[in-house]
Short mmCIF file of C-alpha atoms and ligand atoms in Angstrom, two decimals:
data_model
loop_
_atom_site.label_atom_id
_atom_site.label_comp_id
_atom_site.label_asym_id
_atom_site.label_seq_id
_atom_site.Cartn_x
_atom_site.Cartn_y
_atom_site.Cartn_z
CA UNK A 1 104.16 -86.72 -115.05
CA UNK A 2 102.47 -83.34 -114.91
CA UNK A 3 100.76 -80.98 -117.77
CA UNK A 4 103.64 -78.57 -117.78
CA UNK A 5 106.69 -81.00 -117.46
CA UNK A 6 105.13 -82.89 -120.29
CA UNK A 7 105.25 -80.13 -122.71
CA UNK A 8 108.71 -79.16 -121.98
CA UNK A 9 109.70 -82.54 -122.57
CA UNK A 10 108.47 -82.72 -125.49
CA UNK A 11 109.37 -79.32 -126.80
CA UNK A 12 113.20 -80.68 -125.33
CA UNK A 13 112.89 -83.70 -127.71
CA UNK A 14 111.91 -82.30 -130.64
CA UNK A 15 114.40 -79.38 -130.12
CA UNK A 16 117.50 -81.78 -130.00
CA UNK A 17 116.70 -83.91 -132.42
CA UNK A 18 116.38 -81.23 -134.90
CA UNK A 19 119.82 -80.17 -133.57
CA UNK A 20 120.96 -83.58 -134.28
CA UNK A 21 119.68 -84.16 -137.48
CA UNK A 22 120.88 -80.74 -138.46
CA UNK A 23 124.32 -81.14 -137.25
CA UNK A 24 124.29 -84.66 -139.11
CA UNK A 25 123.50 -83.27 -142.28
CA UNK A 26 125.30 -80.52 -141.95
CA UNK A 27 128.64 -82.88 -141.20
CA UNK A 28 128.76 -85.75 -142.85
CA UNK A 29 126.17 -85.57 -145.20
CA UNK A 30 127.02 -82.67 -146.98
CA UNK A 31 130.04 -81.34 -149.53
CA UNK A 32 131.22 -78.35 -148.08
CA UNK A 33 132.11 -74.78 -149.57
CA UNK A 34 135.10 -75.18 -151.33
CA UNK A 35 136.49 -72.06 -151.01
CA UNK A 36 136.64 -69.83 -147.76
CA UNK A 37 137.61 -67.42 -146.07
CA UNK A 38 140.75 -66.69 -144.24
CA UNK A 39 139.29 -66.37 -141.03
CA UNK A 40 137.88 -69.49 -141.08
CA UNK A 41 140.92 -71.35 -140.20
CA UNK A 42 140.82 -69.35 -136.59
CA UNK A 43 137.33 -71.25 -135.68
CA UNK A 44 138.72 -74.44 -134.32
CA UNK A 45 141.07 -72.05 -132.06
CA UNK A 46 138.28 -70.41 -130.91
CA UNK A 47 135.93 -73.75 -130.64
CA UNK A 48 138.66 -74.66 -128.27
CA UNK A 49 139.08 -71.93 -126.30
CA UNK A 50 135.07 -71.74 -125.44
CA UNK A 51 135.28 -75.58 -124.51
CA UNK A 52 138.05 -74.56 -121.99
CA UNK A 53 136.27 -71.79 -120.82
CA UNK A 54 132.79 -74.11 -120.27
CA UNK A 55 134.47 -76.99 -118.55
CA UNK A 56 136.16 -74.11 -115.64
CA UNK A 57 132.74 -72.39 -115.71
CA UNK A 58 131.23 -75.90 -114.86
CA UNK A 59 133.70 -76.43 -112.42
CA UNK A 60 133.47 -72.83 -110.14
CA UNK A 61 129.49 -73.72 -110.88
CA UNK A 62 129.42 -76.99 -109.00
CA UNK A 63 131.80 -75.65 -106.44
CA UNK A 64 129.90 -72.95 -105.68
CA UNK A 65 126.70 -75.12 -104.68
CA UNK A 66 128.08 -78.33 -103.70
CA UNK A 67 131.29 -76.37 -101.13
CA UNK A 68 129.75 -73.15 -100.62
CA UNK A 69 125.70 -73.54 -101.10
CA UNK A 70 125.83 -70.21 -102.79
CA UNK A 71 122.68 -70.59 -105.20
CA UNK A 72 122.51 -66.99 -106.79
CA UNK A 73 126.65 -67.58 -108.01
CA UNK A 74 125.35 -70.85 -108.96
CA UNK A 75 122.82 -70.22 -111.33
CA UNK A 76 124.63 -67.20 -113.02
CA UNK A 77 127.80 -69.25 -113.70
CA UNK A 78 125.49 -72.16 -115.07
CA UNK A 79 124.09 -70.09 -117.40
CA UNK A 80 126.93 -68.21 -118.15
CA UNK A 81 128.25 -72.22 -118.89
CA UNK A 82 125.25 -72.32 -121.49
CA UNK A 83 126.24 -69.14 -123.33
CA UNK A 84 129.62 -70.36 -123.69
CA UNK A 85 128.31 -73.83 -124.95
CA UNK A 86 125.83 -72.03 -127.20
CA UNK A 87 128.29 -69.75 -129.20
CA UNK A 88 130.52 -72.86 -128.67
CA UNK A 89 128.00 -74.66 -131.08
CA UNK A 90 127.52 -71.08 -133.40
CA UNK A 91 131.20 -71.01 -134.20
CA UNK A 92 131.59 -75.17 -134.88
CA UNK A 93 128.03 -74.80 -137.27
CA UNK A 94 129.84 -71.90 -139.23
CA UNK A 95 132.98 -73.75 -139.09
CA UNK A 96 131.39 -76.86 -140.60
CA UNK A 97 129.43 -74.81 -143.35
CA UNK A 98 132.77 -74.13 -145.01
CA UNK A 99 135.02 -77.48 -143.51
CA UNK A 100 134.39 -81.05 -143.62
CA UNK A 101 135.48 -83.15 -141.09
CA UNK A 102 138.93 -83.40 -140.25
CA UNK A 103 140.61 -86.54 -140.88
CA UNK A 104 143.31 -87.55 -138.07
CA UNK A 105 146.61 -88.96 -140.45
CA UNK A 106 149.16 -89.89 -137.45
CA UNK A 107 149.67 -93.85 -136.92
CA UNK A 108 150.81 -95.76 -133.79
CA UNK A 109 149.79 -95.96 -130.22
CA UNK A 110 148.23 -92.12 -130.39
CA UNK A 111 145.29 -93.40 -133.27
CA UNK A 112 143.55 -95.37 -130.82
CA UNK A 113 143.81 -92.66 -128.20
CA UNK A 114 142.50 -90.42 -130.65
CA UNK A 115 139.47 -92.27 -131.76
CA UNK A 116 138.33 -93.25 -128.31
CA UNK A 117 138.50 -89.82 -126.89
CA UNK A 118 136.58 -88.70 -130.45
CA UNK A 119 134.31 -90.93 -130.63
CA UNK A 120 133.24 -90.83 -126.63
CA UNK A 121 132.83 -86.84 -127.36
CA UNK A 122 130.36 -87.35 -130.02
CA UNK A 123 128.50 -90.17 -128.61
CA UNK A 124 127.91 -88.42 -125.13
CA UNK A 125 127.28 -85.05 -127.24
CA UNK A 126 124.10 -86.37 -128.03
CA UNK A 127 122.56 -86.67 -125.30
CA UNK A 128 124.00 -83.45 -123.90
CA UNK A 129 121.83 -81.13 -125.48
CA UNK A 130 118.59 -82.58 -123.66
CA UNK A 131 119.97 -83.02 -120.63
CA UNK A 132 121.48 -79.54 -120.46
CA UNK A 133 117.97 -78.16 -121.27
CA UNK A 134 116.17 -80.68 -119.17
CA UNK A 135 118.22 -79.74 -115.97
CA UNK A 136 118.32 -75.49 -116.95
CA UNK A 137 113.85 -76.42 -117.20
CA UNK A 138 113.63 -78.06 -113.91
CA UNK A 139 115.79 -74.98 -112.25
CA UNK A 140 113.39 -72.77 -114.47
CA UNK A 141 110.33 -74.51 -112.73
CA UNK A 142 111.62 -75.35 -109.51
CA UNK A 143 111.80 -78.64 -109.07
CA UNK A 144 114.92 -78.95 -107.40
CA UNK A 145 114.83 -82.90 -106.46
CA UNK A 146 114.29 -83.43 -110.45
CA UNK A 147 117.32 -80.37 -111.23
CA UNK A 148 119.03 -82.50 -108.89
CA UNK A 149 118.72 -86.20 -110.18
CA UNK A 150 119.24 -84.76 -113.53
CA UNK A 151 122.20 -82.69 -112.79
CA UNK A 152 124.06 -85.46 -111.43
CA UNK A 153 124.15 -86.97 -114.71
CA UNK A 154 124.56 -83.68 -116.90
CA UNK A 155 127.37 -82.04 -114.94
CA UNK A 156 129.70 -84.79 -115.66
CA UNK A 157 128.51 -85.42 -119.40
CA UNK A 158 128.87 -82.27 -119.89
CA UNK A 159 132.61 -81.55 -118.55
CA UNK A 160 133.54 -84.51 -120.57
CA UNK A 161 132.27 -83.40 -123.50
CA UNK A 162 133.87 -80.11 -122.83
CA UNK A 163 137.26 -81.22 -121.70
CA UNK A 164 137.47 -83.72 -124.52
CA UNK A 165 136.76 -81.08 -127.81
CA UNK A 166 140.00 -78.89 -126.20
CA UNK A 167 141.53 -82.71 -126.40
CA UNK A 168 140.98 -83.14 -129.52
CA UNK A 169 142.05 -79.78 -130.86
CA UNK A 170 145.50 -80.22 -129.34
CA UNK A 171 145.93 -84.03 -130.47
CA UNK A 172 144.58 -82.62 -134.31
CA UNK A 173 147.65 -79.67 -133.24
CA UNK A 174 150.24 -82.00 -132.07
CA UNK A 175 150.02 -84.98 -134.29
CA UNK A 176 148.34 -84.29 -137.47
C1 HEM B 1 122.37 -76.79 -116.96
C2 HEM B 1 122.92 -76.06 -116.01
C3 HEM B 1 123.05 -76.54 -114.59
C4 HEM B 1 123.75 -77.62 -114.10
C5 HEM B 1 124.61 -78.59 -114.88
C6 HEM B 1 123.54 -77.64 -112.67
C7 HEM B 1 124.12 -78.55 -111.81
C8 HEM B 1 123.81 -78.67 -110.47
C9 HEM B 1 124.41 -79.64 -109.57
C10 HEM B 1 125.49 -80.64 -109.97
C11 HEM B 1 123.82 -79.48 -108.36
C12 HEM B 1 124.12 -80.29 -107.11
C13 HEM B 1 123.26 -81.54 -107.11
C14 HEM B 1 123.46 -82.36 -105.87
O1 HEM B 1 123.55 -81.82 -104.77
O2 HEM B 1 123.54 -83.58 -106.00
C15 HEM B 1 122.86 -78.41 -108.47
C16 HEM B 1 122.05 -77.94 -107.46
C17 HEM B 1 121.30 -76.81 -107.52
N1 HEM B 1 121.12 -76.00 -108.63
FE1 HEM B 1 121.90 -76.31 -110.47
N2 HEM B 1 122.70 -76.60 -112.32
C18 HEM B 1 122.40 -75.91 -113.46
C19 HEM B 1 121.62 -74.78 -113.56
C20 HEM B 1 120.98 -74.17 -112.49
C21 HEM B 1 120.22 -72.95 -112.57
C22 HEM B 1 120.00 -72.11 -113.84
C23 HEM B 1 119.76 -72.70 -111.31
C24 HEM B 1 118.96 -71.52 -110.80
C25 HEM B 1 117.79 -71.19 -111.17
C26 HEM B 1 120.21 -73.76 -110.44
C27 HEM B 1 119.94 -73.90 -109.10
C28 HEM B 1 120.33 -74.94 -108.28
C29 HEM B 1 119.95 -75.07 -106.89
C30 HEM B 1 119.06 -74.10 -106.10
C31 HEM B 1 120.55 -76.25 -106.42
C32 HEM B 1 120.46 -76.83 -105.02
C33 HEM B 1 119.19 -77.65 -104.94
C34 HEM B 1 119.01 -78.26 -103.57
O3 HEM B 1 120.01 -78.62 -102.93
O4 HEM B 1 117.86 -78.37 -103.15
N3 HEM B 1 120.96 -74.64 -111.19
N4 HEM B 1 122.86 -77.94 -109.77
#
């Protein structure tokens, strides 16, 4: 491993993990506020819509390199994926300062659903975060056979983990 890849590894690792132990703390560890505001209510709608907006940004991104080759619409739709995902994260950390987690009250066959497609999000949110930064540093640098090999795990994490948060929003809609 080179001099340069080694420090942005390790500025990646230490980066997440205070993201993780942050948004840890910040969820489950924590009592939250417990009065709000009004407006706070409208966060999960918005948390939603920016996961919807990701996973199609994610989608025209990979089209437009993997059917088209088109590089420059590639990497401003990828980062334009990133912003999304960013705010995405803003909105859920202010969300969470004033809202614990949600418990999911429905029973029968829709629980299990639930829980799998919940708990799959969070697990493979976890590694997200340094594999979005690890594949956005190897464009940075470019080393496009390691933006590749990375990317192939990434872009797929990363819809999932996209696709699944709108999920859940509609399953907290529908059934809670
Ligand atoms: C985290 C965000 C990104 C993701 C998830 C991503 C994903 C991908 C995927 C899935 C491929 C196709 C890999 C393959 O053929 O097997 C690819 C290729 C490529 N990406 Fe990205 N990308 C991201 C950001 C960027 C950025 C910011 C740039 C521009 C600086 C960029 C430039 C490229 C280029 C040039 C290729 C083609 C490499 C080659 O075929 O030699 N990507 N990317």
């Amino acid at each position: 491993m080179n001099e340069k890849n080694r420090s942005a590894y390790l500025i990646i690792g230490i980066l997440s993990l205070v993201v993780f132990v942050f948004l840890t703390w910040l969820i489950y560890l924590r009592n939250p506020e417990p009065n709000y505001p009004a407006w706070v209510t409208a966060l999960p709608s918005l948390n939603a819509m920016l996961n919807g907006i990701t996973a199609i940004l994610l989608a025209w991104g990979f089209f437009e390199i993997k059917i088209k080759g088109n590089k420059e619409s590639h990497k401003k739709i990828m980062i334009c994926a990133t912003v999304t995902s960013g705010l995405f994260l803003i909105s859920y950390i202010v969300y969470h300062q004033f809202h614990g987690d949600t418990k999911f009250l429905a029973q029968g066959m829709v629980r299990p659903i639930y829980f799998f497609i919940l708990i799959s999000h969070i697990l493979l949110s976890i590694p997200l975060v340094p594999l979005v930064f690890t594949t956005l540093w190897h464009a940075k640098s470019e080393q496009w056979e390691k933006h590749k090999k990375f990317a192939r795990w990434t872009f797929p994490i990363w819809q999932y983990v996209s696709i699944t948060g709108v999920l859940i929003f509609v399953f907290l809609k529908l059934f809670n």
